[in-house]
Short mmCIF file of C-alpha atoms in Angstrom, two decimals:
data_model
loop_
_atom_site.label_atom_id
_atom_site.label_comp_id
_atom_site.label_asym_id
_atom_site.label_seq_id
_atom_site.Cartn_x
_atom_site.Cartn_y
_atom_site.Cartn_z
CA MET A 1 45.95 92.42 157.69
CA ALA A 2 48.07 92.66 154.54
CA LEU A 3 46.38 93.62 151.26
CA ARG A 4 46.20 90.54 149.04
CA VAL A 5 46.96 91.34 145.39
CA LEU A 6 46.76 89.01 142.40
CA VAL A 7 49.55 89.82 139.95
CA PRO A 8 50.22 88.38 136.46
CA ASN A 9 54.03 88.36 136.39
CA GLY A 10 57.19 87.94 138.42
CA ARG A 11 58.21 91.59 138.16
CA LEU A 12 55.14 92.76 140.06
CA LEU A 13 55.47 89.83 142.44
CA ALA A 14 58.94 91.06 143.41
CA HIS A 15 58.16 94.78 143.55
CA LEU A 16 55.07 94.31 145.70
CA ASP A 17 56.69 92.02 148.24
CA VAL A 18 56.70 94.76 150.88
CA PRO A 19 55.17 95.16 154.34
CA GLY A 20 51.38 95.54 154.22
CA ILE A 21 51.04 93.84 150.82
CA THR A 22 50.85 90.14 149.95
CA PRO A 23 51.34 89.62 146.20
CA ILE A 24 50.01 86.35 144.78
CA PHE A 25 50.84 85.15 141.29
CA TRP A 26 47.70 84.44 139.24
CA HIS A 27 47.24 85.00 135.53
CA ILE A 28 43.66 85.40 134.31
CA ASN A 29 44.42 83.76 130.96
CA ASP A 30 47.07 81.15 131.79
CA SER A 31 46.55 79.96 135.37
CA VAL A 32 44.70 76.65 135.47
CA GLU A 33 43.49 76.95 139.05
CA GLU A 34 40.74 79.34 140.08
CA ALA A 35 41.82 82.59 141.69
CA PRO A 36 42.48 82.56 145.45
CA GLU A 37 40.87 85.14 147.71
CA ALA A 38 42.25 88.64 147.17
CA GLU A 39 41.20 92.26 147.48
CA VAL A 40 42.98 93.53 144.35
CA LEU A 41 43.52 92.10 140.88
CA ILE A 42 46.12 93.48 138.48
CA THR A 43 45.49 92.10 135.03
CA GLU A 44 45.82 92.41 131.30
CA ARG A 45 43.04 91.47 128.90
CA PRO A 46 42.90 87.67 128.54
CA LEU A 47 43.56 86.38 125.05
CA LEU A 48 40.90 83.71 125.50
CA PHE A 49 37.43 85.24 125.43
CA GLU A 50 36.03 82.57 127.75
CA ARG A 51 38.50 83.52 130.50
CA ARG A 52 37.08 87.03 130.92
CA ASP A 53 34.33 86.02 133.34
CA ARG A 54 36.92 84.70 135.81
CA VAL A 55 36.98 88.24 137.21
CA ALA A 56 33.51 87.69 138.64
CA LYS A 57 34.63 84.59 140.56
CA ILE A 58 37.46 86.06 142.67
CA PRO A 59 36.51 85.86 146.35
CA GLY A 60 36.79 89.11 148.29
CA LEU A 61 37.65 91.25 145.26
CA GLN A 62 37.35 95.01 145.82
CA HIS A 63 39.40 96.63 143.06
CA VAL A 64 40.76 95.78 139.59
CA HIS A 65 43.67 97.64 138.00
CA LEU A 66 44.14 97.09 134.28
CA LEU A 67 47.53 97.03 132.57
CA SER A 68 45.94 98.77 129.59
CA LEU A 69 43.96 101.82 128.62
CA GLY A 70 40.94 99.97 127.22
CA PHE A 71 38.49 98.55 129.74
CA GLU A 72 35.37 97.67 127.75
CA TRP A 73 36.05 93.91 127.90
CA ILE A 74 35.75 93.72 131.68
CA LEU A 75 32.58 95.72 132.33
CA ASP A 76 30.15 92.85 131.70
CA HIS A 77 31.99 90.67 134.22
CA LEU A 78 32.83 93.13 136.98
CA PRO A 79 30.65 92.94 140.11
CA SER A 80 28.99 96.26 140.92
CA THR A 81 30.86 96.45 144.24
CA VAL A 82 34.29 96.33 142.58
CA SER A 83 36.05 99.55 141.51
CA LEU A 84 38.17 99.76 138.36
CA SER A 85 41.22 101.73 137.23
CA ASN A 86 43.33 101.69 134.07
CA SER A 87 46.85 102.56 132.96
CA LYS A 88 46.12 106.01 131.61
CA GLY A 89 49.35 107.73 130.64
CA ALA A 90 51.30 104.53 129.99
CA VAL A 91 50.15 103.49 126.52
CA GLU A 92 49.17 106.65 124.62
CA ASP A 93 52.67 107.48 123.36
CA ALA A 94 53.36 103.95 122.14
CA THR A 95 50.01 103.76 120.32
CA ALA A 96 50.58 107.11 118.62
CA GLU A 97 54.05 106.03 117.53
CA HIS A 98 52.68 102.80 116.02
CA THR A 99 49.97 104.78 114.25
CA LEU A 100 52.62 106.81 112.43
CA ALA A 101 54.49 103.60 111.61
CA LEU A 102 51.35 102.11 110.01
CA ILE A 103 50.69 105.26 108.01
CA LEU A 104 54.22 105.61 106.72
CA ALA A 105 54.60 101.91 105.95
CA SER A 106 51.37 101.94 103.96
CA LEU A 107 51.99 105.18 102.09
CA ARG A 108 55.62 104.39 101.26
CA GLU A 109 54.87 100.82 100.07
CA ILE A 110 57.03 99.14 102.72
CA PRO A 111 55.06 95.82 102.65
CA ARG A 112 55.50 95.59 98.88
CA ALA A 113 59.18 96.50 99.16
CA THR A 114 59.62 93.73 101.75
CA ILE A 115 58.17 91.20 99.32
CA GLN A 116 60.49 92.48 96.60
CA GLN A 117 63.45 92.13 98.96
CA GLN A 118 62.56 88.49 99.56
CA GLN A 119 62.37 88.04 95.78
CA GLN A 120 65.65 89.97 95.32
CA ALA A 121 63.83 92.19 92.84
CA TRP A 122 65.00 95.82 92.46
CA ASN A 123 61.82 97.60 91.32
CA PRO A 124 61.59 101.22 92.54
CA LEU A 125 58.18 102.06 93.97
CA TRP A 126 56.22 105.31 94.15
CA GLY A 127 53.91 106.01 97.07
CA GLY A 128 51.86 108.60 98.87
CA THR A 129 52.94 111.00 101.61
CA LEU A 130 51.68 112.77 104.69
CA HIS A 131 53.23 115.96 103.35
CA GLY A 132 50.40 118.05 101.93
CA SER A 133 47.72 115.49 102.78
CA THR A 134 44.42 116.04 104.57
CA VAL A 135 44.17 113.76 107.61
CA LEU A 136 40.97 113.08 109.52
CA LEU A 137 41.55 111.94 113.10
CA LEU A 138 38.43 110.27 114.50
CA GLY A 139 38.75 110.19 118.29
CA PHE A 140 40.46 112.95 120.24
CA GLY A 141 41.07 111.46 123.66
CA GLY A 142 44.52 110.74 125.09
CA VAL A 143 45.62 108.58 122.15
CA GLY A 144 44.13 110.90 119.54
CA GLN A 145 45.85 113.92 121.02
CA GLU A 146 49.24 112.17 120.98
CA ILE A 147 48.70 111.16 117.35
CA TYR A 148 47.83 114.76 116.50
CA GLN A 149 51.12 115.99 117.96
CA ARG A 150 53.16 113.41 116.04
CA LEU A 151 51.49 114.24 112.73
CA GLN A 152 52.58 117.87 112.84
CA PRO A 153 56.26 117.44 111.80
CA PHE A 154 55.19 115.60 108.63
CA LYS A 155 53.57 118.79 107.28
CA PRO A 156 50.06 117.59 106.41
CA ARG A 157 47.98 120.24 104.68
CA LYS A 158 45.24 119.89 107.27
CA ILE A 159 44.37 117.73 110.28
CA LEU A 160 40.65 117.42 110.96
CA ALA A 161 40.14 116.35 114.57
CA VAL A 162 36.73 114.76 115.20
CA ALA A 163 35.15 113.77 118.52
CA SER A 164 31.69 112.96 119.85
CA ARG A 165 30.94 116.68 120.23
CA ALA A 166 32.32 119.84 118.67
CA ARG A 167 34.52 122.03 120.85
CA THR A 168 37.51 124.31 120.83
CA THR A 169 40.48 123.29 122.97
CA GLU A 170 42.34 125.62 125.32
CA GLU A 171 45.04 125.87 122.64
CA GLY A 172 42.48 127.10 120.12
CA LEU A 173 42.20 123.88 118.10
CA VAL A 174 38.78 123.36 116.56
CA VAL A 175 37.52 119.81 117.17
CA HIS A 176 34.65 118.87 114.90
CA GLY A 177 31.60 116.93 116.04
CA ILE A 178 30.94 113.45 114.74
CA ASP A 179 27.81 114.74 113.02
CA GLU A 180 30.08 116.68 110.64
CA LEU A 181 31.64 113.52 109.16
CA PRO A 182 29.60 113.61 105.92
CA GLN A 183 31.08 117.02 105.13
CA LEU A 184 34.64 116.14 106.22
CA LEU A 185 35.22 112.62 104.88
CA PRO A 186 35.21 113.43 101.13
CA SER A 187 38.37 115.52 101.52
CA ALA A 188 40.27 113.11 103.82
CA GLU A 189 43.09 111.20 102.15
CA ILE A 190 44.00 109.50 105.44
CA VAL A 191 41.43 108.57 108.09
CA ILE A 192 42.73 107.50 111.50
CA VAL A 193 40.33 105.76 113.88
CA ALA A 194 41.27 106.08 117.56
CA LEU A 195 37.91 105.34 119.16
CA PRO A 196 37.18 102.95 122.04
CA ASP A 197 34.63 100.16 121.67
CA SER A 198 31.24 101.20 123.01
CA PRO A 199 27.59 100.92 121.93
CA ASN A 200 27.92 104.39 120.39
CA THR A 201 31.06 103.64 118.37
CA ARG A 202 30.52 100.03 117.31
CA GLY A 203 30.21 99.78 113.52
CA ILE A 204 30.40 103.53 113.01
CA VAL A 205 32.92 102.99 110.21
CA GLY A 206 30.52 101.13 107.97
CA LYS A 207 29.36 101.07 104.37
CA GLU A 208 28.14 104.69 104.31
CA PHE A 209 31.22 106.03 106.12
CA LEU A 210 33.64 104.20 103.80
CA ALA A 211 31.71 105.25 100.68
CA GLN A 212 32.33 108.89 101.60
CA MET A 213 36.11 108.42 101.68
CA PRO A 214 37.77 109.46 98.39
CA ASN A 215 39.27 106.95 95.96
CA GLY A 216 42.76 105.88 96.97
CA SER A 217 42.47 107.01 100.57
CA LEU A 218 43.85 105.11 103.56
CA LEU A 219 41.93 103.91 106.64
CA VAL A 220 44.00 103.33 109.78
CA ASN A 221 42.44 101.68 112.85
CA VAL A 222 44.28 101.74 116.17
CA GLY A 223 41.14 102.02 118.30
CA ARG A 224 39.09 98.84 118.55
CA GLY A 225 38.17 96.30 115.89
CA PRO A 226 34.37 96.46 116.24
CA VAL A 227 34.39 100.19 115.46
CA VAL A 228 34.95 99.19 111.81
CA ASN A 229 32.46 96.98 109.96
CA THR A 230 34.77 94.30 108.58
CA GLU A 231 32.48 93.15 105.77
CA ALA A 232 32.01 96.71 104.50
CA LEU A 233 35.75 97.31 104.63
CA LEU A 234 36.48 94.09 102.72
CA VAL A 235 34.23 95.23 99.87
CA GLU A 236 36.27 98.43 99.53
CA LEU A 237 39.61 96.63 99.81
CA GLU A 238 38.77 93.92 97.31
CA SER A 239 37.71 96.56 94.79
CA GLU A 240 41.08 98.25 95.52
CA ARG A 241 39.30 101.58 95.96
CA LEU A 242 40.64 102.02 99.51
CA SER A 243 43.68 100.88 101.48
CA ALA A 244 43.80 99.96 105.17
CA ALA A 245 46.31 99.61 107.98
CA LEU A 246 44.85 97.79 110.97
CA ASP A 247 46.31 97.11 114.40
CA VAL A 248 42.90 95.94 115.63
CA THR A 249 40.36 93.79 113.83
CA ASP A 250 36.92 92.26 114.20
CA PRO A 251 37.13 89.37 114.91
CA GLU A 252 40.21 89.42 117.10
CA PRO A 253 42.47 87.52 117.17
CA LEU A 254 42.12 87.34 113.40
CA PRO A 255 41.76 83.63 112.55
CA ALA A 256 43.81 81.88 109.91
CA GLY A 257 42.09 82.01 106.54
CA HIS A 258 40.21 85.23 107.25
CA PRO A 259 40.01 87.38 104.08
CA LEU A 260 41.57 90.40 105.80
CA TRP A 261 44.91 88.58 105.82
CA THR A 262 45.08 88.55 102.02
CA ALA A 263 42.95 91.57 101.09
CA PRO A 264 44.66 93.91 98.60
CA ASN A 265 46.43 96.93 100.10
CA CYS A 266 45.75 95.86 103.67
CA LEU A 267 48.47 95.95 106.31
CA VAL A 268 47.66 94.06 109.54
CA THR A 269 49.59 94.07 112.81
CA PRO A 270 48.38 91.87 115.70
CA HIS A 271 47.20 94.50 118.22
CA ILE A 272 50.73 95.54 119.14
CA ALA A 273 50.46 99.33 119.15
CA GLY A 274 51.15 99.50 122.88
CA ASN A 275 53.76 96.76 122.98
CA THR A 276 56.97 98.61 123.76
CA THR A 277 59.57 98.24 126.50
CA MET A 278 58.78 101.78 127.66
CA PHE A 279 55.09 100.91 128.00
CA ILE A 280 56.00 97.91 130.17
CA ASP A 281 58.09 100.12 132.45
CA LEU A 282 55.40 102.78 132.72
CA ALA A 283 52.57 100.28 133.28
CA MET A 284 54.51 98.28 135.88
CA ASN A 285 55.53 101.40 137.80
CA LEU A 286 51.95 102.67 137.76
CA ALA A 287 50.62 99.32 139.00
CA VAL A 288 53.07 99.34 141.92
CA GLU A 289 52.11 102.91 142.83
CA GLN A 290 48.43 102.03 142.55
CA VAL A 291 48.66 99.09 144.94
CA LYS A 292 50.69 101.08 147.47
CA ARG A 293 48.00 103.78 147.39
CA LEU A 294 45.28 101.21 147.97
CA ALA A 295 47.23 99.62 150.82
CA ALA A 296 47.60 103.06 152.43
CA GLY A 297 43.89 103.78 152.09
CA ASP A 298 44.39 106.49 149.46
CA ALA A 299 42.15 106.98 146.44
CA PRO A 300 43.38 105.08 143.36
CA LEU A 301 44.67 106.92 140.31
CA HIS A 302 42.87 106.86 136.94
CA LEU A 303 39.60 105.53 138.34
CA VAL A 304 37.30 104.36 135.55
CA ARG A 305 34.53 103.16 137.84
CA GLY A 306 34.21 103.86 141.55
#
């Protein structure tokens, strides 16, 4: 019997139309009808929160492959008998690249220059720089490590890598433990958050954390919105003591009228760090390989939960 696979787009539908596999178009967010019976679901995170539990209603489901790195949204809805994999290796480079874009745009006053361009006003601006700065990188998984590599050419004075536990990498890099943050934050002119959303990380960047950042420093969040306490951040932004560049927010999507949209010195992009044409190619190719492995009875790649 052919392996039935629910796919969210025509590209996968075409590439998986091979012997032993029956691709079926079904989009978790957009399809009106309930999912047909299938053994495998390939999906992205639904934009509508209420569509997430549709995963639990797919008859015969055995495995879910995510077109993303993050998987926290699905865990509460995934039956215990269903295994889960993600697109590790497809999104890290794009996210790191966007992180540098956010930092440079914020430091070099690009948003303000854009406004001046619209006003046809020639007013030279002075900004900050990565060169000679101390950068604290909170989260040193796949994304964090790619960010670290991309920071190097900009000649920061120091990069402080921080993870859940202290360790030294095979390359000799000292990674600080999260318990060291009170000693590290006061010297960090740029703080980059690249943490996933979990009970241990939620709200970790709160009032106390932000208070320890020096005046004029920049907070960049490319991890998950709930890692940062929005109300605490707004207090710092509205006082103009700190700046922020956010690709993820809490709540998300950020509703019209939310104060983050208009907060001073706050740059917001709508969770697009991974949205590149290269990411699409890498994620699609990985999804095809994953399904072919499952159809052949081989173990799936990048298993998050067995």
